[in-house]
PDB file of C-alpha atoms in Angstrom:
ATOM      1  CA  UNK H  19       0.011  -0.466   0.171  1.00  0.00           C
ATOM      2  CA  UNK H  20       1.684   3.038  -1.101  1.00  0.00           C
ATOM      3  CA  UNK H  21       1.007   6.539   0.947  1.00  0.00           C
ATOM      4  CA  UNK H  22       0.748   9.832  -0.974  1.00  0.00           C
ATOM      5  CA  UNK H  23       1.555  12.716   0.832  1.00  0.00           C
ATOM      6  CA  UNK H  24       0.644  15.630  -0.051  1.00  0.00           C
ATOM      7  CA  UNK H  25       2.160  19.463   0.994  1.00  0.00           C
ATOM      8  CA  UNK H  26       0.863  22.647   0.302  1.00  0.00           C
ATOM      9  CA  UNK H  27       3.088  25.178  -1.074  1.00  0.00           C
ATOM     10  CA  UNK H  28       2.903  28.586  -1.048  1.00  0.00           C
ATOM     11  CA  UNK H  29       3.077  30.424  -4.546  1.00  0.00           C
ATOM     12  CA  UNK H  30       6.133  32.188  -4.933  1.00  0.00           C
ATOM     13  CA  UNK H  31       5.487  35.962  -4.450  1.00  0.00           C
ATOM     14  CA  UNK H  32       4.858  38.296  -7.865  1.00  0.00           C
ATOM     15  CA  UNK H  33       8.064  40.298  -8.378  1.00  0.00           C
ATOM     16  CA  UNK H  34       9.375  43.724  -9.188  1.00  0.00           C
ATOM     17  CA  UNK H  35       8.253  47.078  -8.636  1.00  0.00           C
ATOM     18  CA  UNK H  36       6.029  46.881 -11.446  1.00  0.00           C
ATOM     19  CA  UNK H  37       4.512  44.077 -10.385  1.00  0.00           C
ATOM     20  CA  UNK H  38       4.113  45.148  -6.864  1.00  0.00           C
ATOM     21  CA  UNK H  39       1.882  48.675  -7.728  1.00  0.00           C
ATOM     22  CA  UNK H  40      -0.143  46.566 -10.166  1.00  0.00           C
ATOM     23  CA  UNK H  41      -1.247  44.264  -7.475  1.00  0.00           C
ATOM     24  CA  UNK H  42      -1.319  46.817  -4.746  1.00  0.00           C
ATOM     25  CA  UNK H  43      -3.950  48.559  -7.383  1.00  0.00           C
ATOM     26  CA  UNK H  44      -5.996  45.380  -8.071  1.00  0.00           C
ATOM     27  CA  UNK H  45      -6.242  45.553  -3.828  1.00  0.00           C
ATOM     28  CA  UNK H  46      -6.753  48.759  -3.573  1.00  0.00           C
ATOM     29  CA  UNK H  47      -9.578  48.815  -6.473  1.00  0.00           C
ATOM     30  CA  UNK H  48     -10.694  45.724  -4.809  1.00  0.00           C
ATOM     31  CA  UNK H  49     -11.601  47.833  -2.044  1.00  0.00           C
ATOM     32  CA  UNK H  50     -12.911  50.551  -3.718  1.00  0.00           C
ATOM     33  CA  UNK H  51     -15.920  48.374  -5.088  1.00  0.00           C
ATOM     34  CA  UNK H  52     -16.650  47.293  -1.432  1.00  0.00           C
ATOM     35  CA  UNK H  53     -16.724  50.743  -0.391  1.00  0.00           C
ATOM     36  CA  UNK H  54     -19.770  51.808  -3.053  1.00  0.00           C
ATOM     37  CA  UNK H  55     -21.836  48.675  -1.611  1.00  0.00           C
ATOM     38  CA  UNK H  56     -21.778  50.017   1.405  1.00  0.00           C
ATOM     39  CA  UNK H  57     -22.361  53.321   1.514  1.00  0.00           C
ATOM     40  CA  UNK H  58     -23.878  54.254   5.086  1.00  0.00           C
ATOM     41  CA  UNK H  59     -19.756  53.444   5.674  1.00  0.00           C
ATOM     42  CA  UNK H  60     -19.276  56.179   3.917  1.00  0.00           C
ATOM     43  CA  UNK H  61     -21.789  58.614   4.976  1.00  0.00           C
ATOM     44  CA  UNK H  62     -21.776  58.091   8.846  1.00  0.00           C
ATOM     45  CA  UNK H  63     -17.914  59.342   7.582  1.00  0.00           C
ATOM     46  CA  UNK H  64     -18.438  62.379   6.279  1.00  0.00           C
ATOM     47  CA  UNK H  65     -20.995  63.317   9.319  1.00  0.00           C
ATOM     48  CA  UNK H  66     -18.515  63.407  11.887  1.00  0.00           C
ATOM     49  CA  UNK H  67     -16.511  66.209  10.799  1.00  0.00           C
ATOM     50  CA  UNK H  68     -19.359  68.142   9.434  1.00  0.00           C
ATOM     51  CA  UNK H  69     -20.647  68.146  12.951  1.00  0.00           C
ATOM     52  CA  UNK H  70     -17.019  68.747  14.543  1.00  0.00           C
ATOM     53  CA  UNK H  71     -17.160  71.969  12.118  1.00  0.00           C
ATOM     54  CA  UNK H  72     -20.852  73.580  13.379  1.00  0.00           C
ATOM     55  CA  UNK H  73     -20.320  72.824  16.583  1.00  0.00           C
ATOM     56  CA  UNK H  74     -16.771  73.945  16.973  1.00  0.00           C
ATOM     57  CA  UNK H  75     -17.850  77.014  14.632  1.00  0.00           C
ATOM     58  CA  UNK H  76     -21.063  77.696  16.613  1.00  0.00           C
ATOM     59  CA  UNK H  77     -20.341  76.523  20.118  1.00  0.00           C
ATOM     60  CA  UNK H  78     -16.777  77.604  21.294  1.00  0.00           C
ATOM     61  CA  UNK H  79     -16.436  80.150  18.109  1.00  0.00           C
ATOM     62  CA  UNK H  80     -17.538  82.855  20.041  1.00  0.00           C
ATOM     63  CA  UNK H  81     -15.464  82.039  23.321  1.00  0.00           C
ATOM     64  CA  UNK H  82     -12.251  81.207  22.323  1.00  0.00           C
ATOM     65  CA  UNK H  83      -9.659  83.929  21.272  1.00  0.00           C
ATOM     66  CA  UNK H  84      -7.352  84.140  18.307  1.00  0.00           C
ATOM     67  CA  UNK H  85      -5.058  86.782  17.569  1.00  0.00           C
ATOM     68  CA  UNK H  86      -6.195  88.756  20.302  1.00  0.00           C
ATOM     69  CA  UNK H  87      -9.726  88.399  18.824  1.00  0.00           C
ATOM     70  CA  UNK H  88     -12.917  86.711  19.861  1.00  0.00           C
ATOM     71  CA  UNK H  89     -14.214  87.057  16.591  1.00  0.00           C
ATOM     72  CA  UNK H  90     -15.811  84.023  15.331  1.00  0.00           C
ATOM     73  CA  UNK H  91     -15.509  84.052  12.162  1.00  0.00           C
ATOM     74  CA  UNK H  92     -11.785  84.838  12.865  1.00  0.00           C
ATOM     75  CA  UNK H  93     -11.862  81.210  14.835  1.00  0.00           C
ATOM     76  CA  UNK H  94     -13.520  79.530  12.049  1.00  0.00           C
ATOM     77  CA  UNK H  95     -10.821  80.429   9.813  1.00  0.00           C
ATOM     78  CA  UNK H  96      -8.219  79.388  12.082  1.00  0.00           C
ATOM     79  CA  UNK H  97     -10.542  75.842  13.012  1.00  0.00           C
ATOM     80  CA  UNK H  98     -10.200  74.420   9.730  1.00  0.00           C
ATOM     81  CA  UNK H  99      -6.731  73.435   9.016  1.00  0.00           C
ATOM     82  CA  UNK H 100      -7.466  71.420  12.457  1.00  0.00           C
ATOM     83  CA  UNK H 101     -10.294  69.559  11.582  1.00  0.00           C
ATOM     84  CA  UNK H 102      -9.313  69.152   8.172  1.00  0.00           C
ATOM     85  CA  UNK H 103      -5.688  67.752  10.246  1.00  0.00           C
ATOM     86  CA  UNK H 104      -8.162  65.382  12.218  1.00  0.00           C
ATOM     87  CA  UNK H 105     -10.195  64.034   9.731  1.00  0.00           C
ATOM     88  CA  UNK H 106      -7.781  62.449   7.660  1.00  0.00           C
ATOM     89  CA  UNK H 107      -6.193  61.350  11.136  1.00  0.00           C
ATOM     90  CA  UNK H 108      -9.528  59.533  12.065  1.00  0.00           C
ATOM     91  CA  UNK H 109      -9.779  57.405   8.900  1.00  0.00           C
ATOM     92  CA  UNK H 110      -6.741  55.851  10.411  1.00  0.00           C
ATOM     93  CA  UNK H 111      -9.484  53.533  12.951  1.00  0.00           C
ATOM     94  CA  UNK H 112     -11.309  52.899   9.723  1.00  0.00           C
ATOM     95  CA  UNK H 113      -8.687  51.594   7.789  1.00  0.00           C
ATOM     96  CA  UNK H 114      -7.510  49.314  10.896  1.00  0.00           C
ATOM     97  CA  UNK H 115     -10.494  48.056  11.881  1.00  0.00           C
ATOM     98  CA  UNK H 116     -11.245  47.158   7.648  1.00  0.00           C
ATOM     99  CA  UNK H 117      -8.001  45.032   7.938  1.00  0.00           C
ATOM    100  CA  UNK H 118      -8.651  43.292  11.114  1.00  0.00           C
ATOM    101  CA  UNK H 119     -11.793  42.348   9.695  1.00  0.00           C
ATOM    102  CA  UNK H 120      -9.982  40.603   6.301  1.00  0.00           C
ATOM    103  CA  UNK H 121      -8.046  39.120   8.732  1.00  0.00           C
ATOM    104  CA  UNK H 122     -10.898  37.648  10.996  1.00  0.00           C
ATOM    105  CA  UNK H 123     -12.405  36.669   7.375  1.00  0.00           C
ATOM    106  CA  UNK H 124      -9.907  34.266   6.667  1.00  0.00           C
ATOM    107  CA  UNK H 125      -9.470  36.653   3.825  1.00  0.00           C
ATOM    108  CA  UNK H 126      -6.029  36.965   3.792  1.00  0.00           C
ATOM    109  CA  UNK H 127      -5.240  33.143   3.810  1.00  0.00           C
ATOM    110  CA  UNK H 128      -7.314  33.799   0.295  1.00  0.00           C
ATOM    111  CA  UNK H 129      -4.928  36.037  -0.727  1.00  0.00           C
ATOM    112  CA  UNK H 130      -1.394  34.260  -0.107  1.00  0.00           C
ATOM    113  CA  UNK H 131      -3.072  31.562  -1.965  1.00  0.00           C
ATOM    114  CA  UNK H 132      -2.309  33.998  -4.987  1.00  0.00           C
ATOM    115  CA  UNK H 133       0.841  34.745  -7.102  1.00  0.00           C
ATOM    116  CA  UNK H 134       0.713  38.262  -5.680  1.00  0.00           C
ATOM    117  CA  UNK H 135       3.213  40.653  -3.847  1.00  0.00           C
ATOM    118  CA  UNK H 136       3.321  40.179   0.101  1.00  0.00           C
ATOM    119  CA  UNK H 137       2.460  43.928   0.784  1.00  0.00           C
ATOM    120  CA  UNK H 138       0.197  44.616  -1.997  1.00  0.00           C
ATOM    121  CA  UNK H 139      -3.272  43.486   0.220  1.00  0.00           C
ATOM    122  CA  UNK H 140      -1.765  46.484   2.902  1.00  0.00           C
ATOM    123  CA  UNK H 141      -0.297  48.710   0.361  1.00  0.00           C
ATOM    124  CA  UNK H 142      -4.382  48.925  -1.674  1.00  0.00           C
ATOM    125  CA  UNK H 143      -6.009  48.675   1.498  1.00  0.00           C
ATOM    126  CA  UNK H 144      -4.192  52.305   2.783  1.00  0.00           C
ATOM    127  CA  UNK H 145      -4.412  53.453  -1.189  1.00  0.00           C
ATOM    128  CA  UNK H 146      -7.854  52.919  -1.146  1.00  0.00           C
ATOM    129  CA  UNK H 147      -8.852  54.595   2.399  1.00  0.00           C
ATOM    130  CA  UNK H 148      -6.999  57.345   1.100  1.00  0.00           C
ATOM    131  CA  UNK H 149      -9.034  58.038  -1.833  1.00  0.00           C
ATOM    132  CA  UNK H 150     -11.915  57.927   0.564  1.00  0.00           C
ATOM    133  CA  UNK H 151     -10.980  60.093   3.138  1.00  0.00           C
ATOM    134  CA  UNK H 152      -9.493  62.897  -0.114  1.00  0.00           C
ATOM    135  CA  UNK H 153     -13.526  62.361  -1.273  1.00  0.00           C
ATOM    136  CA  UNK H 154     -14.720  63.139   2.576  1.00  0.00           C
ATOM    137  CA  UNK H 155     -12.492  66.161   2.556  1.00  0.00           C
ATOM    138  CA  UNK H 156     -13.919  67.571  -0.388  1.00  0.00           C
ATOM    139  CA  UNK H 157     -17.465  67.377   0.903  1.00  0.00           C
ATOM    140  CA  UNK H 158     -15.827  68.889   4.167  1.00  0.00           C
ATOM    141  CA  UNK H 159     -14.445  71.755   2.233  1.00  0.00           C
ATOM    142  CA  UNK H 160     -17.673  72.905   0.472  1.00  0.00           C
ATOM    143  CA  UNK H 161     -18.971  72.592   3.512  1.00  0.00           C
ATOM    144  CA  UNK H 162     -16.541  74.976   5.837  1.00  0.00           C
ATOM    145  CA  UNK H 163     -16.677  77.718   2.738  1.00  0.00           C
ATOM    146  CA  UNK H 164     -20.524  77.811   3.421  1.00  0.00           C
ATOM    147  CA  UNK H 165     -19.485  78.041   7.161  1.00  0.00           C
ATOM    148  CA  UNK H 166     -17.218  81.454   6.282  1.00  0.00           C
ATOM    149  CA  UNK H 167     -14.137  79.639   5.445  1.00  0.00           C
ATOM    150  CA  UNK H 168     -11.936  81.422   3.236  1.00  0.00           C
ATOM    151  CA  UNK H 169      -8.486  80.958   1.420  1.00  0.00           C
ATOM    152  CA  UNK H 170      -5.993  84.194   0.978  1.00  0.00           C
ATOM    153  CA  UNK H 171      -2.844  82.577  -0.565  1.00  0.00           C
ATOM    154  CA  UNK H 172      -3.882  81.180  -3.591  1.00  0.00           C
ATOM    155  CA  UNK H 173      -5.517  78.192  -5.632  1.00  0.00           C
ATOM    156  CA  UNK H 174      -1.683  76.601  -5.893  1.00  0.00           C
ATOM    157  CA  UNK H 175      -1.200  76.747  -2.266  1.00  0.00           C
ATOM    158  CA  UNK H 176      -4.199  75.171  -1.173  1.00  0.00           C
ATOM    159  CA  UNK H 177      -3.784  72.629  -3.207  1.00  0.00           C
ATOM    160  CA  UNK H 178      -0.431  71.772  -1.938  1.00  0.00           C
ATOM    161  CA  UNK H 179      -1.960  72.569   2.146  1.00  0.00           C
ATOM    162  CA  UNK H 180      -4.258  69.528   0.932  1.00  0.00           C
ATOM    163  CA  UNK H 181      -1.746  67.241  -0.421  1.00  0.00           C
ATOM    164  CA  UNK H 182       0.335  67.832   2.910  1.00  0.00           C
ATOM    165  CA  UNK H 183      -2.806  66.586   4.814  1.00  0.00           C
ATOM    166  CA  UNK H 184      -3.016  63.704   2.761  1.00  0.00           C
ATOM    167  CA  UNK H 185       0.127  62.936   3.085  1.00  0.00           C
ATOM    168  CA  UNK H 186      -0.639  62.744   7.068  1.00  0.00           C
ATOM    169  CA  UNK H 187      -3.431  60.377   6.725  1.00  0.00           C
ATOM    170  CA  UNK H 188      -1.968  57.936   4.723  1.00  0.00           C
ATOM    171  CA  UNK H 189       1.390  57.795   6.928  1.00  0.00           C
ATOM    172  CA  UNK H 190      -1.547  57.287   9.910  1.00  0.00           C
ATOM    173  CA  UNK H 191      -3.358  54.524   7.828  1.00  0.00           C
ATOM    174  CA  UNK H 192      -0.502  52.733   8.082  1.00  0.00           C
ATOM    175  CA  UNK H 193      -0.504  52.950  11.954  1.00  0.00           C
ATOM    176  CA  UNK H 194      -3.700  51.345  11.721  1.00  0.00           C
ATOM    177  CA  UNK H 195      -2.904  48.888   9.311  1.00  0.00           C
ATOM    178  CA  UNK H 196      -0.457  47.999  11.952  1.00  0.00           C
ATOM    179  CA  UNK H 197      -3.167  48.033  14.888  1.00  0.00           C
ATOM    180  CA  UNK H 198      -5.459  45.868  12.731  1.00  0.00           C
ATOM    181  CA  UNK H 199      -2.530  43.247  12.047  1.00  0.00           C
ATOM    182  CA  UNK H 200      -2.455  43.429  15.591  1.00  0.00           C
ATOM    183  CA  UNK H 201      -5.654  42.427  17.252  1.00  0.00           C
ATOM    184  CA  UNK H 202      -7.899  39.776  16.652  1.00  0.00           C
ATOM    185  CA  UNK H 203     -11.111  41.506  16.166  1.00  0.00           C
ATOM    186  CA  UNK H 204     -12.653  44.659  13.645  1.00  0.00           C
ATOM    187  CA  UNK H 205     -14.475  46.071  17.207  1.00  0.00           C
ATOM    188  CA  UNK H 206     -10.745  45.767  19.114  1.00  0.00           C
ATOM    189  CA  UNK H 207      -9.017  47.597  15.734  1.00  0.00           C
ATOM    190  CA  UNK H 208     -11.559  50.578  16.144  1.00  0.00           C
ATOM    191  CA  UNK H 209     -10.778  51.206  19.652  1.00  0.00           C
ATOM    192  CA  UNK H 210      -7.559  50.506  19.349  1.00  0.00           C
ATOM    193  CA  UNK H 211      -7.253  53.347  16.332  1.00  0.00           C
ATOM    194  CA  UNK H 212      -9.153  55.627  18.184  1.00  0.00           C
ATOM    195  CA  UNK H 213      -7.850  55.910  21.938  1.00  0.00           C
ATOM    196  CA  UNK H 214      -4.071  57.595  20.789  1.00  0.00           C
ATOM    197  CA  UNK H 215      -5.719  59.595  18.034  1.00  0.00           C
ATOM    198  CA  UNK H 216      -7.719  61.803  20.889  1.00  0.00           C
ATOM    199  CA  UNK H 217      -4.231  62.656  22.824  1.00  0.00           C
ATOM    200  CA  UNK H 218      -2.497  63.486  19.045  1.00  0.00           C
ATOM    201  CA  UNK H 219      -5.389  65.624  17.961  1.00  0.00           C
ATOM    202  CA  UNK H 220      -6.090  67.431  21.445  1.00  0.00           C
ATOM    203  CA  UNK H 221      -2.122  68.625  22.451  1.00  0.00           C
ATOM    204  CA  UNK H 222      -1.902  70.011  19.707  1.00  0.00           C
ATOM    205  CA  UNK H 223      -2.491  73.511  17.900  1.00  0.00           C
ATOM    206  CA  UNK H 224      -5.753  72.194  16.076  1.00  0.00           C
ATOM    207  CA  UNK H 225      -8.194  74.068  18.430  1.00  0.00           C
ATOM    208  CA  UNK H 226      -6.350  76.267  20.440  1.00  0.00           C
ATOM    209  CA  UNK H 227      -3.154  78.186  19.822  1.00  0.00           C
ATOM    210  CA  UNK H 228      -0.162  76.076  21.991  1.00  0.00           C
ATOM    211  CA  UNK H 229       1.293  78.990  23.564  1.00  0.00           C
ATOM    212  CA  UNK H 230      -1.701  78.931  25.626  1.00  0.00           C
ATOM    213  CA  UNK H 231      -1.067  76.134  26.628  1.00  0.00           C
ATOM    214  CA  UNK H 232       0.709  75.058  30.273  1.00  0.00           C
ATOM    215  CA  UNK H 233       4.860  74.866  29.835  1.00  0.00           C
ATOM    216  CA  UNK H 234       5.481  71.955  29.861  1.00  0.00           C
ATOM    217  CA  UNK H 235       3.154  70.896  27.850  1.00  0.00           C
ATOM    218  CA  UNK H 236       3.712  73.330  24.800  1.00  0.00           C
ATOM    219  CA  UNK H 237       6.955  71.587  23.579  1.00  0.00           C
ATOM    220  CA  UNK H 238       4.945  68.349  23.360  1.00  0.00           C
ATOM    221  CA  UNK H 239       2.155  70.425  20.875  1.00  0.00           C
ATOM    222  CA  UNK H 240       4.728  71.877  19.326  1.00  0.00           C
ATOM    223  CA  UNK H 241       6.849  69.047  17.984  1.00  0.00           C
ATOM    224  CA  UNK H 242       3.721  67.007  17.438  1.00  0.00           C
ATOM    225  CA  UNK H 243       3.551  66.027  14.067  1.00  0.00           C
ATOM    226  CA  UNK H 244      -0.052  66.304  13.978  1.00  0.00           C
ATOM    227  CA  UNK H 245       0.896  70.199  14.860  1.00  0.00           C
ATOM    228  CA  UNK H 246       3.251  70.528  12.092  1.00  0.00           C
ATOM    229  CA  UNK H 247       0.462  69.727   9.219  1.00  0.00           C
ATOM    230  CA  UNK H 248      -1.728  71.873  10.689  1.00  0.00           C
ATOM    231  CA  UNK H 249       0.630  74.899  10.869  1.00  0.00           C
ATOM    232  CA  UNK H 250       1.656  74.265   7.266  1.00  0.00           C
ATOM    233  CA  UNK H 251      -1.919  73.953   6.343  1.00  0.00           C
ATOM    234  CA  UNK H 252      -2.392  77.555   7.568  1.00  0.00           C
ATOM    235  CA  UNK H 253       0.373  79.260   6.289  1.00  0.00           C
ATOM    236  CA  UNK H 254      -0.648  77.864   2.647  1.00  0.00           C
ATOM    237  CA  UNK H 255      -4.534  78.525   3.168  1.00  0.00           C
ATOM    238  CA  UNK H 256      -3.656  82.020   4.747  1.00  0.00           C
ATOM    239  CA  UNK H 257      -5.582  81.224   7.636  1.00  0.00           C
ATOM    240  CA  UNK H 258      -5.257  83.044  11.239  1.00  0.00           C
ATOM    241  CA  UNK H 259      -3.007  81.665  14.129  1.00  0.00           C
ATOM    242  CA  UNK H 260       0.762  80.974  12.462  1.00  0.00           C
ATOM    243  CA  UNK H 261       2.567  80.402  15.929  1.00  0.00           C
ATOM    244  CA  UNK H 262       5.031  82.971  17.044  1.00  0.00           C
ATOM    245  CA  UNK H 263       7.385  79.693  18.696  1.00  0.00           C
ATOM    246  CA  UNK H 264      10.558  79.495  18.249  1.00  0.00           C
ATOM    247  CA  UNK H 265      10.013  75.438  17.442  1.00  0.00           C
ATOM    248  CA  UNK H 266      11.661  74.483  14.679  1.00  0.00           C
ATOM    249  CA  UNK H 267       8.606  72.503  13.018  1.00  0.00           C
ATOM    250  CA  UNK H 268       6.752  75.588  13.935  1.00  0.00           C
ATOM    251  CA  UNK H 269       9.286  77.453  11.951  1.00  0.00           C
ATOM    252  CA  UNK H 270       9.207  75.318   9.086  1.00  0.00           C
ATOM    253  CA  UNK H 271       6.107  73.748   9.021  1.00  0.00           C
ATOM    254  CA  UNK H 272       5.441  72.765   5.677  1.00  0.00           C
ATOM    255  CA  UNK H 273       9.527  70.359   6.047  1.00  0.00           C
ATOM    256  CA  UNK H 274       8.525  69.290   9.460  1.00  0.00           C
ATOM    257  CA  UNK H 275       5.087  68.583   8.190  1.00  0.00           C
ATOM    258  CA  UNK H 276       6.965  66.352   4.823  1.00  0.00           C
ATOM    259  CA  UNK H 277       9.634  64.579   7.000  1.00  0.00           C
ATOM    260  CA  UNK H 278       6.811  63.921   9.923  1.00  0.00           C
ATOM    261  CA  UNK H 279       4.958  61.919   7.728  1.00  0.00           C
ATOM    262  CA  UNK H 280       7.496  60.293   5.227  1.00  0.00           C
ATOM    263  CA  UNK H 281       9.047  59.156   8.281  1.00  0.00           C
ATOM    264  CA  UNK H 282       5.799  57.647   9.380  1.00  0.00           C
ATOM    265  CA  UNK H 283       5.106  55.896   6.604  1.00  0.00           C
ATOM    266  CA  UNK H 284       9.059  54.521   6.500  1.00  0.00           C
ATOM    267  CA  UNK H 285       8.849  53.042   9.823  1.00  0.00           C
ATOM    268  CA  UNK H 286       5.259  51.698  10.367  1.00  0.00           C
ATOM    269  CA  UNK H 287       4.545  50.877   7.071  1.00  0.00           C
ATOM    270  CA  UNK H 288       7.801  48.033   7.250  1.00  0.00           C
ATOM    271  CA  UNK H 289       6.880  46.949  10.371  1.00  0.00           C
ATOM    272  CA  UNK H 290       3.066  46.254   9.258  1.00  0.00           C
ATOM    273  CA  UNK H 291       3.977  44.762   6.517  1.00  0.00           C
ATOM    274  CA  UNK H 292       6.050  42.769   8.427  1.00  0.00           C
ATOM    275  CA  UNK H 293       3.799  41.877  10.775  1.00  0.00           C
ATOM    276  CA  UNK H 294       1.456  40.939   7.957  1.00  0.00           C
ATOM    277  CA  UNK H 295       3.948  38.579   6.446  1.00  0.00           C
ATOM    278  CA  UNK H 296       4.147  36.390   9.918  1.00  0.00           C
ATOM    279  CA  UNK H 297       0.435  36.469   9.350  1.00  0.00           C
ATOM    280  CA  UNK H 298       0.637  35.189   6.466  1.00  0.00           C
ATOM    281  CA  UNK H 299       3.216  32.982   6.889  1.00  0.00           C
TER     282      UNK H 299
END
């Protein structure tokens, strides 16, 4: 009697940059199609930032001082860079939950049976989330204009500001990807993706001038990657609230924002892809 033992072998990963890019775009397309079939996810993602704009503009707008004035219209213009930044970074929780859901449902096992680049699953997911975030920012900008927000440095610098904001959101999505790969359920990924975002966004210059914070807290806010992007956006939009701080990120916010985002992507993409390979191994 002859016993035949079969061994399951994973197909070789598709090599080369071109193959990796192609695989990532295929996965991104799959996730975008999936998002369009669940429109309530997109709608709920729009409601939260719009709610923040209305609440902060009309509830706190007349009680906070910006540039020595409590004029609500001044605060609305000061506020919007912070709301944009908060919107793109809070998408991190959704990215982490989506990846955790794919892991929980065994989708990773299906992908690893295909001859595709190992990092394409994560890259495609983060690119799809970036597209959804960009659409949210467009809607949010329209609402901001309706409540009185204006730009004063031209269309070119406006697009540069939005580019920095989306780059920060993309960088943070890799943190969300790592969290999604590190937990067992989508619910845990959502909680884990939000719990660290609150101190990052509120210990910053997004909603108040960091110079009004306690002395020991100011350096934390000024060296916060989130603050650098908010400050850069305000400068490019021509909005009030440009800090007089001597901290390097506040004096060179555009460069600081680019450096922070690139560093976060380099570190957390490496960690997330390594975690994915171990989970899929």
